Short mmCIF file of C-alpha atoms and ligand atoms in Angstrom, two decimals:
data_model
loop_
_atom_site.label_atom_id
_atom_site.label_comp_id
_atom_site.label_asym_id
_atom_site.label_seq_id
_atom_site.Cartn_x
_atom_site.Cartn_y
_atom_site.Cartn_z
CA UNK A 1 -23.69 1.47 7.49
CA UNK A 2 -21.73 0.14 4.82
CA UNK A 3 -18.57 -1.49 5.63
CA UNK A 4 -16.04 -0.71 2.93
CA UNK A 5 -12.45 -1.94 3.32
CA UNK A 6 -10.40 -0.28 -0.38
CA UNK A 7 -6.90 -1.24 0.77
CA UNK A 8 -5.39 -4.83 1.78
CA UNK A 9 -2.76 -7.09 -0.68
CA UNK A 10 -2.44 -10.70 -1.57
CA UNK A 11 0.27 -12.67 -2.84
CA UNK A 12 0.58 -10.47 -5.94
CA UNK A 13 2.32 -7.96 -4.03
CA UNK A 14 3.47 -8.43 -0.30
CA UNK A 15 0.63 -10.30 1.11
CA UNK A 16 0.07 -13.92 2.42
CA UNK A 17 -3.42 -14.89 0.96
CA UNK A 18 -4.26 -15.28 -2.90
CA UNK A 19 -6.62 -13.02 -4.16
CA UNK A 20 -9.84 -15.47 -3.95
CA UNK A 21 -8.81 -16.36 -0.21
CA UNK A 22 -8.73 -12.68 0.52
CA UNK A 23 -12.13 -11.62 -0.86
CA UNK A 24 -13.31 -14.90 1.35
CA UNK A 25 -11.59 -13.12 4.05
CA UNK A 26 -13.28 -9.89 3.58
CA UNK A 27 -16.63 -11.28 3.08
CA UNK A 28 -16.25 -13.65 6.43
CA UNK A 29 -15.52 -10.41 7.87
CA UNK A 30 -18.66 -8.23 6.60
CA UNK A 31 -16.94 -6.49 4.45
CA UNK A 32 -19.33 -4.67 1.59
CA UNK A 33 -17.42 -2.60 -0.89
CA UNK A 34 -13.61 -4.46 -1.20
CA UNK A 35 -10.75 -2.76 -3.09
CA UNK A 36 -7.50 -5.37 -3.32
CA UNK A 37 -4.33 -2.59 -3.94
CA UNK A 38 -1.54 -4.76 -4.52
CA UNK A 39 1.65 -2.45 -5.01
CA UNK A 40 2.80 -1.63 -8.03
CA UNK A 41 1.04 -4.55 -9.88
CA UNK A 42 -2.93 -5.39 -11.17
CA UNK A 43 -2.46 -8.92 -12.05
CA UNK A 44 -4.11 -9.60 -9.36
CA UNK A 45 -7.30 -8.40 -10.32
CA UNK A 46 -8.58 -10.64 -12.47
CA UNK A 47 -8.83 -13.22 -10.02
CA UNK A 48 -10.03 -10.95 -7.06
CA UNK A 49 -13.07 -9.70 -9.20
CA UNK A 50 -14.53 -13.21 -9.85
CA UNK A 51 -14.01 -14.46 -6.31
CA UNK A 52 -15.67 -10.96 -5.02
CA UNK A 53 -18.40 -11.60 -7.49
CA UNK A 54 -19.13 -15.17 -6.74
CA UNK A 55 -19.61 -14.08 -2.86
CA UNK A 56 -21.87 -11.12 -3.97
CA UNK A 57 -19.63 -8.59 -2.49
CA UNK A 58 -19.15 -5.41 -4.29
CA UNK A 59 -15.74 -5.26 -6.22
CA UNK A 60 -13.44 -2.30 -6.82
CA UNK A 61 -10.37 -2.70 -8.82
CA UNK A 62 -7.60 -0.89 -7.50
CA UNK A 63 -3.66 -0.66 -7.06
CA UNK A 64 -0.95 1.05 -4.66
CA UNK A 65 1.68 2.93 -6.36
CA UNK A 66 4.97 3.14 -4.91
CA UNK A 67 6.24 7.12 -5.84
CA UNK A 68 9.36 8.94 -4.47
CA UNK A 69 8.53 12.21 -3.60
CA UNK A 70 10.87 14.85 -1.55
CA UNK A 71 13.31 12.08 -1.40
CA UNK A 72 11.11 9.58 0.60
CA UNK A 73 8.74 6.89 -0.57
CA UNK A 74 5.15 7.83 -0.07
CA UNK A 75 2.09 5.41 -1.33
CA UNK A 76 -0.17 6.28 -4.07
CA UNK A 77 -3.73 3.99 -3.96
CA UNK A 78 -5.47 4.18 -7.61
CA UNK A 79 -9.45 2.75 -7.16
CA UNK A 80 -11.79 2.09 -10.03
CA UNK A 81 -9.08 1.80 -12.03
CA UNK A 82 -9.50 0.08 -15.79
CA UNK A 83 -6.55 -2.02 -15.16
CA UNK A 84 -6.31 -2.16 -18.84
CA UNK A 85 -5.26 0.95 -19.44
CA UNK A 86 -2.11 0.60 -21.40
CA UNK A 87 -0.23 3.76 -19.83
CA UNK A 88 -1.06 2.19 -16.74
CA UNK A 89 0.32 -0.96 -17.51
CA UNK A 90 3.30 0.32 -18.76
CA UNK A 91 4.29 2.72 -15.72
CA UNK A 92 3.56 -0.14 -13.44
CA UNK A 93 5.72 -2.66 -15.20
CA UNK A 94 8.56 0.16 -15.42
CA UNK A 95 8.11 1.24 -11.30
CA UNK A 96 8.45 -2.75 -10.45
CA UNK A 97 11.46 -2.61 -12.81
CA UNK A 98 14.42 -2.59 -10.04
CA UNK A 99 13.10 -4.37 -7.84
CA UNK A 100 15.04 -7.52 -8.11
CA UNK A 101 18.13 -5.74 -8.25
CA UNK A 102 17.87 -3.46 -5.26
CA UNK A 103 16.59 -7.37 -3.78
CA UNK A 104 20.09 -8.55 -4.58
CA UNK A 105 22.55 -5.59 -3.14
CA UNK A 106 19.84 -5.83 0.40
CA UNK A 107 20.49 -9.17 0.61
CA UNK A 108 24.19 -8.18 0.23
CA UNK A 109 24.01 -5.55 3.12
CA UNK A 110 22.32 -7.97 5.38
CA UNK A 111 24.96 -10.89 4.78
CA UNK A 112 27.88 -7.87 6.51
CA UNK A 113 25.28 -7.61 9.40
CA UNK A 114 25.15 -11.29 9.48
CA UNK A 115 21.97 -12.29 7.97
CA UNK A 116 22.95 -14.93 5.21
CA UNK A 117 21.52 -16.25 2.16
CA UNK A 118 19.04 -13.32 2.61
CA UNK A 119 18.06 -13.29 -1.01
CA UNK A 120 16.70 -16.86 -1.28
CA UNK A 121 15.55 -17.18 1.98
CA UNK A 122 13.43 -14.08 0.61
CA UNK A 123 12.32 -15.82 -2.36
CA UNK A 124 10.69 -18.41 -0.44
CA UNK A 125 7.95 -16.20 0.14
CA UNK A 126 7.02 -14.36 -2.63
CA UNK A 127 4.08 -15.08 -4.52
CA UNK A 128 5.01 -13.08 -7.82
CA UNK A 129 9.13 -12.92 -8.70
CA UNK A 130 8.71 -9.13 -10.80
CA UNK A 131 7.57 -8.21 -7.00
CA UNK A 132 10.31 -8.94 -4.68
CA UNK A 133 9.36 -6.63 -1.44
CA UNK A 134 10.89 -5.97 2.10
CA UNK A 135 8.34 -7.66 3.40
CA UNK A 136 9.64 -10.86 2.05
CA UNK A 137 12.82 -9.84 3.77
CA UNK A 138 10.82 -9.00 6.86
CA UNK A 139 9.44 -12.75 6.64
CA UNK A 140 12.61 -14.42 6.05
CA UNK A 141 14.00 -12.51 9.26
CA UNK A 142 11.30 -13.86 11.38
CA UNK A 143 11.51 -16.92 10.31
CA UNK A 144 15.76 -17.01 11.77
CA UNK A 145 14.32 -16.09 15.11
CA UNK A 146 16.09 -12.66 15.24
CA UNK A 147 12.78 -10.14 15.93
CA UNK A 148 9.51 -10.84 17.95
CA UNK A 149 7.40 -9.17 14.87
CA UNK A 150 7.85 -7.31 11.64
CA UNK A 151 7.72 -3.75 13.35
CA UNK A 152 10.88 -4.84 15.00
CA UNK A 153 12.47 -6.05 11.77
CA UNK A 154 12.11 -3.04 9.73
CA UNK A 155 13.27 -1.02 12.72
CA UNK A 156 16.77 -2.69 13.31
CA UNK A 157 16.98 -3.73 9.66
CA UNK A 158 14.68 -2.89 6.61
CA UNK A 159 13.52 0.99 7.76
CA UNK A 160 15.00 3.75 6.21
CA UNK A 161 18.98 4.08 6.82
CA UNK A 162 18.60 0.85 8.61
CA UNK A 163 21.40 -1.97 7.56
CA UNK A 164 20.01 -3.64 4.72
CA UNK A 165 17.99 -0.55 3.22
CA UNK A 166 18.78 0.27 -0.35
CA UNK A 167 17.16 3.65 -1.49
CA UNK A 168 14.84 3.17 -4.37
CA UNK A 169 13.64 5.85 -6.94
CA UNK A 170 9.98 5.16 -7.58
CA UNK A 171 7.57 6.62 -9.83
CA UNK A 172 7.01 10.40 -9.30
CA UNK A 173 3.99 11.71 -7.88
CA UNK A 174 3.12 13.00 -11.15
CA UNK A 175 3.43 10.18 -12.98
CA UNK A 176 1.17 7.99 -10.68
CA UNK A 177 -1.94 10.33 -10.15
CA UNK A 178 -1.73 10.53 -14.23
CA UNK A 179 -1.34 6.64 -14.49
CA UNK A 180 -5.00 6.29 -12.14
CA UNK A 181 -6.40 9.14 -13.46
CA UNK A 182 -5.99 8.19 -17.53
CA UNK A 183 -7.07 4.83 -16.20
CA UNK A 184 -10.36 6.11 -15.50
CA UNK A 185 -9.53 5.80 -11.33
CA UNK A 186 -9.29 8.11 -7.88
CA UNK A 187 -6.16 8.39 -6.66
CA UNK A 188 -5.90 8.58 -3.08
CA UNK A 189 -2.84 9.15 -0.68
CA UNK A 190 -2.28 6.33 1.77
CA UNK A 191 -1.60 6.26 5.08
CA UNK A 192 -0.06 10.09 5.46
CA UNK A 193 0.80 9.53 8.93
CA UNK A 194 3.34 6.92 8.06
CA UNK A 195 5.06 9.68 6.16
CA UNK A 196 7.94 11.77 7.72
CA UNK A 197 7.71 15.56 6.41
CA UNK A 198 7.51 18.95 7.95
CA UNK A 199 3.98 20.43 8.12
CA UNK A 200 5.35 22.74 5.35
CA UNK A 201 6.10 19.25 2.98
CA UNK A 202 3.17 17.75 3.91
CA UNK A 203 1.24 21.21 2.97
CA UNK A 204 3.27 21.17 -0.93
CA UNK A 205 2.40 16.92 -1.17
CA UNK A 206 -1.00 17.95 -0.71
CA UNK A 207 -1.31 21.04 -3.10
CA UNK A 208 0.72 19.13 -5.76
CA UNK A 209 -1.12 15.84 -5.54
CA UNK A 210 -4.56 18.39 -6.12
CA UNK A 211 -2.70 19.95 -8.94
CA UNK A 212 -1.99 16.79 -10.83
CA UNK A 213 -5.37 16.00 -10.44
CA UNK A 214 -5.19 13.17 -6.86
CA UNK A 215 -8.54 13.43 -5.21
CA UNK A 216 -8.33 11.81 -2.00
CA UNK A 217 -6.78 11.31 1.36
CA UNK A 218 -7.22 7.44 3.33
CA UNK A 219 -8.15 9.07 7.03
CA UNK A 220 -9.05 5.75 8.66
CA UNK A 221 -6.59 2.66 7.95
CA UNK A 222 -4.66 0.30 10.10
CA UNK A 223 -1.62 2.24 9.63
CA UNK A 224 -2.74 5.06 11.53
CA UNK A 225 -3.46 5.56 15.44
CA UNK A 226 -7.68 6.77 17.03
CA UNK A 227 -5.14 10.53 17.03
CA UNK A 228 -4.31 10.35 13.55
CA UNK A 229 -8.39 9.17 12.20
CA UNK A 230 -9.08 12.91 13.34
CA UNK A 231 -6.22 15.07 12.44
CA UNK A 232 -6.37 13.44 8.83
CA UNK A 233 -9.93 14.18 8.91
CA UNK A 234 -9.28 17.68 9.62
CA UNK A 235 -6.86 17.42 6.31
CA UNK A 236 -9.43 15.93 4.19
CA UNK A 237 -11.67 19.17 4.95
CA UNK A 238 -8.87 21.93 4.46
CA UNK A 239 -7.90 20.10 1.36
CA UNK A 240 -11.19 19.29 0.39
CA UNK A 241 -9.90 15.55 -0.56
CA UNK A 242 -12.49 12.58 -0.18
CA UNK A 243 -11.96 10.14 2.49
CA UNK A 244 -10.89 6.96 2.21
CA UNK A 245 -11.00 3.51 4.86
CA UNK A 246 -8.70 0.77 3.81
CA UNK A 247 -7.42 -2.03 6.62
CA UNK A 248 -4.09 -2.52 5.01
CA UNK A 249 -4.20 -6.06 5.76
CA UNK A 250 -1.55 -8.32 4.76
CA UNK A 251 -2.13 -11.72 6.24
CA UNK A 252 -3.26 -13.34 8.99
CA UNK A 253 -1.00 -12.84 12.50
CA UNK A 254 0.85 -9.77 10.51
CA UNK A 255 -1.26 -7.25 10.56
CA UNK A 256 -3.13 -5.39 13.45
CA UNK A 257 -6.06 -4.40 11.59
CA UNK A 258 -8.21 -7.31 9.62
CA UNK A 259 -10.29 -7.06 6.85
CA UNK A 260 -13.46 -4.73 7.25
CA UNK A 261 -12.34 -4.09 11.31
CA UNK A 262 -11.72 -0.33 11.29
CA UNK A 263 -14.15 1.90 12.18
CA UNK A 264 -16.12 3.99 10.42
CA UNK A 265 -14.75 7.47 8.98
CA UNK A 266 -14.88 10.34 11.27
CA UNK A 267 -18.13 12.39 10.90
CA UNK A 268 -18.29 15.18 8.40
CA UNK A 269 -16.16 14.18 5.60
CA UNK A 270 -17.18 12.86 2.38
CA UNK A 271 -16.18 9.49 1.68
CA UNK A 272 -14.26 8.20 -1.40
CA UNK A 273 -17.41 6.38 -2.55
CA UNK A 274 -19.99 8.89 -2.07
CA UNK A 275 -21.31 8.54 -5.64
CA UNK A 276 -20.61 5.40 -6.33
CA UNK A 277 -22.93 2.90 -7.73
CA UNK A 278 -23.16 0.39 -4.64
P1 AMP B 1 9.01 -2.12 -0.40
O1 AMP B 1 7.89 -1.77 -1.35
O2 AMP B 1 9.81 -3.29 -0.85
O3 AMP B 1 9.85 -0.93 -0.02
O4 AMP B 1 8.31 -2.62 0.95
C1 AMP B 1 7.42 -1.78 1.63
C2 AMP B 1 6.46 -2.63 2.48
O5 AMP B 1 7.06 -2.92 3.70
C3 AMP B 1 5.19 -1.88 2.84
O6 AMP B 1 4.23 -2.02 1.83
C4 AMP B 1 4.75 -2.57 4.10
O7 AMP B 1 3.97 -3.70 3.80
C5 AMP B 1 6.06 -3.05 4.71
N1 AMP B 1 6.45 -2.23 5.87
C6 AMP B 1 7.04 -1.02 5.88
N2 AMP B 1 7.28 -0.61 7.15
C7 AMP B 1 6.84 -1.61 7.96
C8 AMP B 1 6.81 -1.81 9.37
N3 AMP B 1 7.30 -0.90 10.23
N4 AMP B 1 6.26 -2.96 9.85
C9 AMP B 1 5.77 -3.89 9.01
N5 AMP B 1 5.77 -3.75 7.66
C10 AMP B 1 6.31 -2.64 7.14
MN1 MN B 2 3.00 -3.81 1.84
MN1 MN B 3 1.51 1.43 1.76
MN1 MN B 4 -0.61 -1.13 1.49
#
């Protein structure tokens, strides 16, 4: 069976590898069919396609999209995108727009709870400066010795209504399945079980993301638990959405799931890349 891994990031975005050390990464790893989904950015892609193709590994170019929908911040992954695709450009560039300055007024809520010089001490780690993410927070937290792992930092301080969160409108749901869609691509909601909505918003996020034309679900990725593999299956057939598999890896020693380790999708379902030429 093939192993295909469409959702990790590098440096671009919130990662810890470049692009060419993550398609190494995914190839050590067996990995067949690799999608890099950096959020909210594709400059990545360049590089990531010529590293994937000097390894002989099969290449798809693809992005996460960062939306606010129903007030909370849900993930939007775009695959065989043509990352070219001026509209797509555009809305990207726009959606990574505040990022700095939301950066500066965290770093401001963490110095009153005590965590100084938060902005710089994030800028040490990121790889791109129009991407400044939690993460890097996350990082620079570690790195003072206050939490025993990143889970623990974005509960006490980076989560939602936590101390040094600073609400964010994104792109609209809209918006982003138009953006993949006009650029040729799938888009595909990632990680649903990370999201916090009634059964009756999850049941409008899925009829709305079919309206504007979103075509998939991700059922297996390192953000969900064995439980979750089979009750987003079960979505992916009501809905009739194509299943997707993406690790979500973000570095080595950060994430739990590495490149190309998930299991396969659930039986029944009908994958993301089902007629694709690999
Ligand atoms: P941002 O786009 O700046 O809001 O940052 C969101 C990123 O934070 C996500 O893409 C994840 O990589 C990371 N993240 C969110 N929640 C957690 C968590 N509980 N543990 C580790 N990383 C997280
Ligand atoms: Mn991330
Ligand atoms: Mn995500
Ligand atoms: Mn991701």
């Amino acid at each position: 069976m093939l192993n295909v891994d469409l959702h990790c990031h590098s440096n671009i975005s919130d990662g810890t590898l470049t692009p060419t050390a993550l398609a190494a990464r995914a190839k050590k790893n067996g990995v067949d069919v690799w999608a890099m989904t950096d959020h909210d950015e594709v400059s990545g892609i360049a590089e990531a396609r010529i590293a994937a193709a000097a390894l002989d590994m099969n290449y798809v170019p693809g992005v996460e999209i960062s939306i606010t929908w129903a007030g909370q911040t849900v993930h939007i992954v775009g695959l065989q995108i043509d990352e070219k695709n001026q509209a797509l450009v555009d809305g990207l560039t726009a959606t990574r727009g505040g990022r700095e300055e939301r950066a500066r007024e965290m770093a401001a809520q963490l110095e009153a709870v005590g965590i100084h010089d938060a902005f710089q001490g994030a800028l040490k780690f990121v790889g791109n400066p129009d991407l400044i993410s939690r993460t890097h927070f996350a990082r620079y937290i570690m790195e003072l010795g206050m939490c025993k792992d990143l889970n623990e930092v974005f509960s006490k301080y980076l989560g939602d209504d936590k101390p040094g969160f600073v609400p964010h409108r994104w792109a609209t749901l809209q918006n982003s399945v138009e953006w993949i869609t006009g650029a040729g691509g799938i888009a595909v909601i990632a990680h649903p079980g990370r999201y916090k909505f009634s059964d009756l918003a999850f049941d409008a996020l899925f009829n709305e993301f079919k309206e504007f034309g979103g075509a998939g679900i991700e059922v297996t990725t390192g953000s969900h638990s064995v439980d979750q593999y089979d009750y987003y299956a079960k979505v992916a057939k009501t809905y009739g959405f194509l299943a997707s598999r993406g690790s979500d890896f973000h570095g080595p020693g950060e994430s739990r799931v590495d490149l190309g380790g998930l299991p396969p999708l659930p039986s029944g379902l009908k994958p993301v890349w089902h007629d694709w030429d690999i």
